[in-house]
Short mmCIF file of C-alpha atoms and ligand atoms in Angstrom, two decimals:
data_model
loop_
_atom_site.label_atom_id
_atom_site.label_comp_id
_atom_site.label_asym_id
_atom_site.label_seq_id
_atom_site.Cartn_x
_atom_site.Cartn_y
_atom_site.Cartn_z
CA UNK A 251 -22.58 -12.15 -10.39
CA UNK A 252 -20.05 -10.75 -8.08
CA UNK A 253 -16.10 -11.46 -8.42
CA UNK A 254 -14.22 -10.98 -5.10
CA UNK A 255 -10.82 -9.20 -5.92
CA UNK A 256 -8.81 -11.43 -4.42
CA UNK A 257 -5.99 -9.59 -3.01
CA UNK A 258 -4.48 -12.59 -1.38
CA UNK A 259 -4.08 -15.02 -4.78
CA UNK A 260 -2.86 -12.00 -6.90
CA UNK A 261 -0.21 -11.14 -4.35
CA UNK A 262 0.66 -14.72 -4.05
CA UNK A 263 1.41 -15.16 -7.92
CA UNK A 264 3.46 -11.46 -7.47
CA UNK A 265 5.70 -12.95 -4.89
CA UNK A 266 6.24 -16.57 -6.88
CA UNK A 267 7.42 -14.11 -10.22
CA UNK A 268 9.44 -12.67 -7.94
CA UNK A 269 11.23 -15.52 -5.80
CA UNK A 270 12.04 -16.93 -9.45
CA UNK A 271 13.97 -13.37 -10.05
CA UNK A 272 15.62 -13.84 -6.78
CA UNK A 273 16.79 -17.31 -7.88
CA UNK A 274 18.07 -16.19 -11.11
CA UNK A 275 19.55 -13.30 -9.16
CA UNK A 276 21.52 -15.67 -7.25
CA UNK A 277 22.56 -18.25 -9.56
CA UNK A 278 24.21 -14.84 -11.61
CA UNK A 279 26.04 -13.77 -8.24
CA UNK A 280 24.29 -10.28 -8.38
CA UNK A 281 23.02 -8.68 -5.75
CA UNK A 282 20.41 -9.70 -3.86
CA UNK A 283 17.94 -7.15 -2.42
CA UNK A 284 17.79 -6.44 0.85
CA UNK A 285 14.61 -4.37 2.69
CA UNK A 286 15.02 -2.86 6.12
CA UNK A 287 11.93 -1.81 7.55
CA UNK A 288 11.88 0.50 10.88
CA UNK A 289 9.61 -0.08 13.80
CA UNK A 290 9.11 2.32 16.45
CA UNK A 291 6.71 1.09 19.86
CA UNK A 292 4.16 -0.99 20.22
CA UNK A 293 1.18 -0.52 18.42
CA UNK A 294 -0.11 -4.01 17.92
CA UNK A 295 -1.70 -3.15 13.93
CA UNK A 296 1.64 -1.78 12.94
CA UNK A 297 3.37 -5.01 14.38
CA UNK A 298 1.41 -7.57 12.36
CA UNK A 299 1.99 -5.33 9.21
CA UNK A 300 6.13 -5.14 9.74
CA UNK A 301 5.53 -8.98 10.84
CA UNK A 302 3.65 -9.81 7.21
CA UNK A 303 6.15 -7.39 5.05
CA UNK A 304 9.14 -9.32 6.53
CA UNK A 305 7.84 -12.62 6.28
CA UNK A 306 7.05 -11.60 2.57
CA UNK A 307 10.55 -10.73 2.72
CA UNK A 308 11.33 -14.71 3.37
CA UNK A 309 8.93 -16.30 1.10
CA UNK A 310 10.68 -14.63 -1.95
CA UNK A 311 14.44 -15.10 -0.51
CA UNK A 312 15.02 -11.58 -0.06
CA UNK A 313 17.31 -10.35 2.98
CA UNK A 314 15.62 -7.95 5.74
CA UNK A 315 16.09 -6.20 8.41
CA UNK A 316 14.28 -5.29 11.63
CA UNK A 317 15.15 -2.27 13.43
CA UNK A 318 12.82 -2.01 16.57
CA UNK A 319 13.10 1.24 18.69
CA UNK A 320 11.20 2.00 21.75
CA UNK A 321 7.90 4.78 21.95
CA UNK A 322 10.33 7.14 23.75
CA UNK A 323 13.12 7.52 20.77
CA UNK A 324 13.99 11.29 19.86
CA UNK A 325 13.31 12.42 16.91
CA UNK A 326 17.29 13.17 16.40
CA UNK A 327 18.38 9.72 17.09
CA UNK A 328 15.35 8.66 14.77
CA UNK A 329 16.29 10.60 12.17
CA UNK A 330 19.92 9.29 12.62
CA UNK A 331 19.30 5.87 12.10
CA UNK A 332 17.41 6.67 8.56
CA UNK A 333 20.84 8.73 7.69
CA UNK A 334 22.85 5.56 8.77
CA UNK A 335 20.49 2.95 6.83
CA UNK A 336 19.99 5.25 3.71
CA UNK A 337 24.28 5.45 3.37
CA UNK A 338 24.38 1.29 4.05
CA UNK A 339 25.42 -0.11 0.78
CA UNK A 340 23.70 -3.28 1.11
CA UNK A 341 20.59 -2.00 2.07
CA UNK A 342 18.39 -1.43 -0.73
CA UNK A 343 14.95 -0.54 1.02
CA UNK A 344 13.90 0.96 3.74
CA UNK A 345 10.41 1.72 5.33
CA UNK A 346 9.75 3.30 8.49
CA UNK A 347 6.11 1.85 9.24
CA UNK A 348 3.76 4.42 10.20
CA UNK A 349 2.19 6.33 12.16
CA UNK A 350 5.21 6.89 14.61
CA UNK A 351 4.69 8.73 18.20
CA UNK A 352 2.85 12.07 18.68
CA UNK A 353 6.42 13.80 19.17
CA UNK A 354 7.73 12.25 16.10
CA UNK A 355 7.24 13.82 12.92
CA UNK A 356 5.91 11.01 10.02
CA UNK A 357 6.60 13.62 7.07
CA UNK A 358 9.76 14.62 8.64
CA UNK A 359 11.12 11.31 8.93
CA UNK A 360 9.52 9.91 5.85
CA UNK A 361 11.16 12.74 3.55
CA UNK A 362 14.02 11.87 5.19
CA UNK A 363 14.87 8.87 3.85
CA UNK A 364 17.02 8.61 0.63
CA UNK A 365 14.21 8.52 -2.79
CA UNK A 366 16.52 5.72 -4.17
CA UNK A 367 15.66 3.41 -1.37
CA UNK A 368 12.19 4.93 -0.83
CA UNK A 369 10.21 1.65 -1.54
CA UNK A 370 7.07 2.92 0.26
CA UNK A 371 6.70 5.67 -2.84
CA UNK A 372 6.05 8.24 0.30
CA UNK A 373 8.78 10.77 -0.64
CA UNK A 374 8.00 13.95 -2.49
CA UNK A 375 10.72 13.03 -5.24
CA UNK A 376 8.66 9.32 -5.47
CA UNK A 377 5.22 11.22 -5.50
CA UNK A 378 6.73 13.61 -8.34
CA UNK A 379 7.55 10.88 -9.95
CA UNK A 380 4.44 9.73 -10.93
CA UNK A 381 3.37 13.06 -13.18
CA UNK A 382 6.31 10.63 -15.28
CA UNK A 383 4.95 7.50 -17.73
CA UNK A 384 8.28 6.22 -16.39
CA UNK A 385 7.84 6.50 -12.62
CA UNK A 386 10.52 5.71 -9.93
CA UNK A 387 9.67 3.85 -6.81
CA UNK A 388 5.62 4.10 -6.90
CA UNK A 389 3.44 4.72 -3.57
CA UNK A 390 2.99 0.89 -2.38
CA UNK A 391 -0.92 1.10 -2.06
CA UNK A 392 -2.27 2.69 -4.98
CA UNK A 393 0.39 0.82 -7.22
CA UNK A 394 -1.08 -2.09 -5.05
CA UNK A 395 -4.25 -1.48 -6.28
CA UNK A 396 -3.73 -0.77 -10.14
CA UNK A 397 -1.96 -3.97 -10.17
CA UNK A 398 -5.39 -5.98 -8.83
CA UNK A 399 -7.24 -4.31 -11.08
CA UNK A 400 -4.73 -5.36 -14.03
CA UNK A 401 -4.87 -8.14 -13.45
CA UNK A 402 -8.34 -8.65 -13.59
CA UNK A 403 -8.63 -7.18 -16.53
CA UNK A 404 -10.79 -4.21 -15.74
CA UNK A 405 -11.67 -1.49 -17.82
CA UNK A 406 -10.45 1.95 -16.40
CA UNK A 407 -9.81 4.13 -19.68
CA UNK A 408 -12.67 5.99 -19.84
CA UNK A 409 -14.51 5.07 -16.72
CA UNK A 410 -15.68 7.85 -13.72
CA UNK A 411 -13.06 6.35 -10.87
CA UNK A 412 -14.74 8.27 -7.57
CA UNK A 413 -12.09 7.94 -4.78
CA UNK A 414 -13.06 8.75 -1.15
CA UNK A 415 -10.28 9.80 0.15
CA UNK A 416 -7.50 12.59 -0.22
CA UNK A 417 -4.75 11.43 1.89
CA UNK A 418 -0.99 11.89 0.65
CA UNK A 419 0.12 8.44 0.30
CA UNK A 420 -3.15 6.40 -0.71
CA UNK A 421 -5.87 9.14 -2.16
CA UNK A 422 -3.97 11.81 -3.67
CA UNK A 423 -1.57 9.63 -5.84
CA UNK A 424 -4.46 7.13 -6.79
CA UNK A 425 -5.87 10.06 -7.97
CA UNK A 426 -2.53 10.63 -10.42
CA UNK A 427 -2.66 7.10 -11.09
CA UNK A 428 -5.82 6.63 -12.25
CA UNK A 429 -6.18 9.56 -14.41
CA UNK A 430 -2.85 9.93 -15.97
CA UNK A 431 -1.38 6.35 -16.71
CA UNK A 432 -4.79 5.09 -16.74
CA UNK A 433 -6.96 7.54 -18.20
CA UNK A 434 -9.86 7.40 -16.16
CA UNK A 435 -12.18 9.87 -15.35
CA UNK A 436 -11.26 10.60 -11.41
CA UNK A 437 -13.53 12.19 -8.50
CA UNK A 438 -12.16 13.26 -5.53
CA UNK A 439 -13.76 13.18 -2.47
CA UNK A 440 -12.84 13.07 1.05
CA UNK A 441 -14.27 13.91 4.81
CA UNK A 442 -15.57 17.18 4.06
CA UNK A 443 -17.35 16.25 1.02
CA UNK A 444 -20.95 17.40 1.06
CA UNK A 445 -23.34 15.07 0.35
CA UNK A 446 -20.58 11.84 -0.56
CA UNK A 447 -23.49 9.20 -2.19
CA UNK A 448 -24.28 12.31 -4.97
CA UNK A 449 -20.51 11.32 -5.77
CA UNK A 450 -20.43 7.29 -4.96
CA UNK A 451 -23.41 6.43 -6.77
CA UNK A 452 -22.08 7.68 -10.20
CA UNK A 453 -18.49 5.55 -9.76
CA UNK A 454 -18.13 2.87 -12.14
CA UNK A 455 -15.21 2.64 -9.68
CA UNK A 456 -15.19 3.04 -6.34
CA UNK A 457 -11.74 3.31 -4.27
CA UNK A 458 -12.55 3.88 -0.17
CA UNK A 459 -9.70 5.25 1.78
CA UNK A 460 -11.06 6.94 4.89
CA UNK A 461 -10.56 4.94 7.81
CA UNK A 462 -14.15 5.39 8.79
CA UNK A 463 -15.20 1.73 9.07
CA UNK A 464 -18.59 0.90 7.06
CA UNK A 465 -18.84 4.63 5.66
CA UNK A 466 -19.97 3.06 2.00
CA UNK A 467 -23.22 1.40 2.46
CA UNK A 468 -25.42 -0.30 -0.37
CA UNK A 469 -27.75 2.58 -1.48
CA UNK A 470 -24.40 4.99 -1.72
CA UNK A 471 -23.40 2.73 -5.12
CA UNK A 472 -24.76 1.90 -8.29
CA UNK A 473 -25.13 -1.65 -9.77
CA UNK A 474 -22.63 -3.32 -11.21
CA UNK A 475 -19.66 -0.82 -9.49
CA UNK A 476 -16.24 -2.35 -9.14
CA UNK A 477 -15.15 -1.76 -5.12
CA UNK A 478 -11.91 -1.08 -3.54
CA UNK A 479 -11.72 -0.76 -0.11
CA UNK A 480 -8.11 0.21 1.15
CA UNK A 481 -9.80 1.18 4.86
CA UNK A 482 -8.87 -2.03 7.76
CA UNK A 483 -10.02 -0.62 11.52
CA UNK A 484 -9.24 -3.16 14.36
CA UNK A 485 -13.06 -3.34 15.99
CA UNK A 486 -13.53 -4.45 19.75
CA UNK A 487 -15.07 -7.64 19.58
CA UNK A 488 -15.90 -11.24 21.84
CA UNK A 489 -13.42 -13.53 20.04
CA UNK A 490 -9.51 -14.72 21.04
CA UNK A 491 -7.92 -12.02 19.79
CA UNK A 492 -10.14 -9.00 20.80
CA UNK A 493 -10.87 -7.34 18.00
CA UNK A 494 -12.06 -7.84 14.29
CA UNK A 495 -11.04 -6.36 10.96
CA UNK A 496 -13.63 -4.04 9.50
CA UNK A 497 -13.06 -1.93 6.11
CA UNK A 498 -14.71 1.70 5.11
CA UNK A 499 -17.39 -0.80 3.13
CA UNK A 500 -20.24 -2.54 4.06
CA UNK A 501 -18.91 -5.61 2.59
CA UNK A 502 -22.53 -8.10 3.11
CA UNK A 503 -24.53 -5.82 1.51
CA UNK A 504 -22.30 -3.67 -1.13
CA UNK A 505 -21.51 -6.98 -2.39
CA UNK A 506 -25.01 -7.54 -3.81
CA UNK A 507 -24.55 -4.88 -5.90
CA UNK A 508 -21.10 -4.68 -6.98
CA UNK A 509 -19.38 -6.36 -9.89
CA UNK A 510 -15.98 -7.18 -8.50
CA UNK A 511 -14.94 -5.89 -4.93
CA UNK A 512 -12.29 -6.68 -2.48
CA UNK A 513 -12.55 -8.20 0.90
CA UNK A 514 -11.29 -6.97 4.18
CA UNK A 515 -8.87 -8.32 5.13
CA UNK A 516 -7.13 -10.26 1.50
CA UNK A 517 -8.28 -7.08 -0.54
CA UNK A 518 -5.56 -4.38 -0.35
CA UNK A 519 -3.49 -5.38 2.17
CA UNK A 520 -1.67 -8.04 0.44
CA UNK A 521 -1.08 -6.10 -2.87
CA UNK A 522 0.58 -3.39 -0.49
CA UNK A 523 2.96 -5.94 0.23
CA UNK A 524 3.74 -7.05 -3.56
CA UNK A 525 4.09 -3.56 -4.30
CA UNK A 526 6.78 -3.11 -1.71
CA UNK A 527 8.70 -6.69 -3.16
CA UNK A 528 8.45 -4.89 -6.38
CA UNK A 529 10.17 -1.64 -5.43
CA UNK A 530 12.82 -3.70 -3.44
CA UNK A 531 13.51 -5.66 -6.61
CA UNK A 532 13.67 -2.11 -8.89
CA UNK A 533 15.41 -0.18 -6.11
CA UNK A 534 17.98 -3.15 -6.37
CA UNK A 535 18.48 -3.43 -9.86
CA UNK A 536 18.99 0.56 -10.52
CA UNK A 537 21.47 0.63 -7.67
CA UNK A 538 23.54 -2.12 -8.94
N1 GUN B 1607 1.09 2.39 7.86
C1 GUN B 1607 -0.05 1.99 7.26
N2 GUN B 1607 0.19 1.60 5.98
C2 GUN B 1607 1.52 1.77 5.78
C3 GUN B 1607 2.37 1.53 4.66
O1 GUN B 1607 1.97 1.09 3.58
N3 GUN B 1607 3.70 1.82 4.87
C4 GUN B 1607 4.17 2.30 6.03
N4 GUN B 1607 5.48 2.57 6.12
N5 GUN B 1607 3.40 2.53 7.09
C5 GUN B 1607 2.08 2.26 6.96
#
């Protein structure tokens, strides 16, 4: 039998644990935390994500703010506006969604914004940070993702943990995550990988971060694998909105084979979110 990890519910219960902290926070007359997130153009994906994170924002009774700049800002004036936002005293988070413009540099601006406040995990002192058992602000998704499988009670210590995938802020710190705090036994694979299913087909679990929609397809895994797909590509297709969401995984037919797995979208997505809640509420409490 397969169990859908269901992304969605988990992150629901996250935010309800934490709107009760935000009450309590209140009724004490302490601080409540506040999360600015940064959004530069119009890329239509990265507007429904800073659309969900602040509406998150408003189902747990935390305050936000929405800083929208056009395509053409400088880099400069960018990098001006993370200055002003990371010396605001009542701003507790900030997170400048990604990917910015072609003449805007992501790690630039990224490292630029103060670790304290860093509630994306992206920063180098946030990604050090995990080599700790008591980590600072941890990268959204992978913490995301540990989470989920928490809270499903899946086994890690001791299992082979194959992730596809060696980017800086999902891959390469799940990769910390799941060997050091959780003492799997981690592969790491990634676009040049020769022959990838060799790899797959021995996970016990399988974490897909490539942005390649469908890459994973039934005969790369073994029975009884637990799937995480992190990958969501916008697909041309003949409905309202134009497109459709499509993972890294072949969801109809991995699913026959897989133990637990999560769906695309209400997989990862959501848990992203709760993770970023979760730093706010940290962020807050160390800074006040
Ligand atoms: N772009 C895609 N995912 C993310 C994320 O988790 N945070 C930010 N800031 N940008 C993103």
């Amino acid at each position: 039998m397969t169990t859908i990890l269901d992304g969605k519910k988990i992150a629901n219960e996250i935010q309800s644990e934490i709107a009760k902290e935000v009450e309590e926070i209140k009724q004490d007359g302490k601080k409540i935390p506040h999360l600015a997130a940064i959004l530069v153009g119009d890329n239509g994906a990265s507007q429904t994500y800073v659309n969900n994170k602040i509406k998150a924002c408003k189902k747990v009774g935390f305050e936000y703010t929405l800083l929208q700049y056009p395509e053409s800002i400088r880099e400069e004036k960018l990098l001006a506006n993370v200055d002003r936002i990371n010396e605001d005293e009542d701003i507790d988070g900030l997170i400048v969604q990604l990917p910015l413009p072609d003449h805007i540099s992501g790690v630039k601006v990224t490292e630029h914004i103060s670790s304290a406040k860093d509630v994306d995990g992206f920063t180098n002192v946030n990604y050090g940070r995990i080599t700790s058992k008591k980590p600072g602000l941890m990268p959204a998704t992978p913490f995301g993702i540990q989470e989920l499988l928490n809270r499903y009670e899946i086994d890690i210590k001791g299992k082979h943990c194959v992730i596809v995938g060696n980017s800086r802020n999902v891959g390469a710190p799940m990769s910390t995550i799941m060997s050091y705090h959780e003492n799997a036994t981690v592969t790491v694979c990634h676009i040049h990988t020769q022959d990838l299913a060799l790899f797959t087909r021995q996970a016990d679990i399988l974490i897909v971060a490539t942005g390649q929609p469908g890459l994973i397809t039934a005969d790369m895994v073994k029975e009884g694998v637990v799937v995480v797909d992190v990958g969501i590509t916008r697909i041309p297709a003949d409905n309202p909105r134009g497109y459709m969401l499509k993972g890294d995984v072949e969801f109809e037919t991995v699913k026959f084979k897989a133990s637990y797995i999560t769906p695309v979208p209400g997989g990862v997505g959501p848990m992203t979110i709760a993770s970023l809640l979760l730093n706010t509420l940290k962020a807050t409490r160390a800074r006040h």
